[in-house]
């Protein structure tokens, strides 16, 4: 056998080996042999190089011809263009940049999700257990999480093909997403952003915080689905890893040690001195209190002196008044002047990047005391519009509904503070351990002059829900939960009349095609 015949065999063998290596890499049915693809590719490349080295004289003769030179130039140009395209793709992959051009940023993560991802300090593993045809649905969502944080890695697993992996992760149904972070595990069975982000929050925090709602003085019912109930907001708390329980201080005598936040939501009667004392002791131990005090709903209603005094001790003055708003903004949501609308929020972590309007049905003033009290200096969180005032003639307002701004009678011109917040550092009972990154213990108090803003009937205004959740997030020292929740996509359908639809049909089927055809005939006739 001549040397040329041997080299030809080596060349064809190398080409075949490279083809097999590509097939092993690309064909899903051969994925089990993927570990051999690199070795095959190297072996095939060596064979091809041996063939080229042995046939160099033949190649030199071939390229000495004129047609060969032009062909070689064409091949070089094609290779250069392909190289440029490959280089652009490599740069694009390493410098990933995305733009969401939809009106409401429908394909972008919310501030809430990005805040959670930015605080990751360890790798977050995300495993999606779904049937293979459903992978793209989850990839469309989760690639936004990978884009927002390099610490997020995702893996897509078909439980039917990898049963052992599914069993190891206790997966019993399709569509389960498992999060692993610092040895902790959490799972969700939904692909929407709200549930995915809440699953990440649960696995990152590693614990469930308890929110206690006081009972016994006519406060809002946390289990009620009526208009004035708190059932909807309690479900929202549960979705963000809060456990909600009721607390009757008159029976229990003290706030439980596992309380993350205590909420006093719209009591109709004042707390007894021992109950207020229990709240004070709780606050002295880095407690967190959300105090929602409604204005009197009757001319002879109690003014809640014990609770307003507690608020004053923390630097917040709760006015014996009703905030009236004549700006006309209430008409946008179908209310009157008795519902002040807030659109401007002073700088505070609770309202950071907060741009929604909020509405407060029958609210009173809750403003910081000038100069502070006992070293506690509060900050305004929410304030009414400049075209509002704090009305002191409550009897006249409730009986006739006709009031006017009269500063000589004690009315205060707006904007009026509707909510204020205050925090104070406390000494921990036990010194922190080295390397402990837990937030420093603080007492935090938020006072709102209304409780109905978080009731079922008012949560149709998205800002109300977000504001309440942000307040609880700040009180529980979970600032990563303070942001805007995911928005629903806008409904941008176009409604056409029957005549408009008919015009579109004729335009698309006759007018435009007829114009193109006529132009073509005219051009042909001119050239003829």
Coordinates of C-alpha atoms in Angstrom, one line a residue, residues 184 186 198 201-212 234-245 257-261 476 478 481:
X184 CA -31.4 25.2 54.0
X186 CA -37.4 25.5 50.5
X198 CA -41.2 34.5 48.5
X201 CA -37.0 34.9 51.0
X202 CA -38.0 31.9 53.1
X203 CA -34.8 30.0 52.4
X204 CA -32.6 33.0 52.9
X205 CA -34.1 34.2 56.2
X206 CA -34.2 30.6 57.5
X207 CA -36.9 31.4 60.0
X208 CA -40.6 32.4 60.2
X209 CA -41.4 35.7 62.0
X210 CA -44.6 36.0 64.0
X211 CA -47.0 39.0 63.8
X212 CA -49.4 39.3 66.7
X234 CA -53.2 38.5 56.6
X235 CA -53.0 36.2 53.6
X236 CA -50.4 38.6 52.1
X237 CA -48.4 38.3 55.3
X238 CA -48.5 34.5 55.1
X239 CA -47.2 34.6 51.6
X240 CA -44.1 36.5 52.8
X241 CA -43.3 34.0 55.5
X242 CA -45.0 35.6 58.4
X243 CA -47.0 33.6 60.9
X244 CA -50.1 35.6 62.2
X245 CA -51.6 35.0 65.6
X257 CA -41.2 36.3 73.5
X258 CA -41.4 35.1 69.9
X259 CA -43.3 38.2 68.7
X260 CA -41.5 39.9 65.8
X261 CA -44.2 42.6 65.4
X476 CA -39.3 43.3 61.6
X478 CA -36.4 42.8 57.0
X481 CA -39.0 43.0 51.8

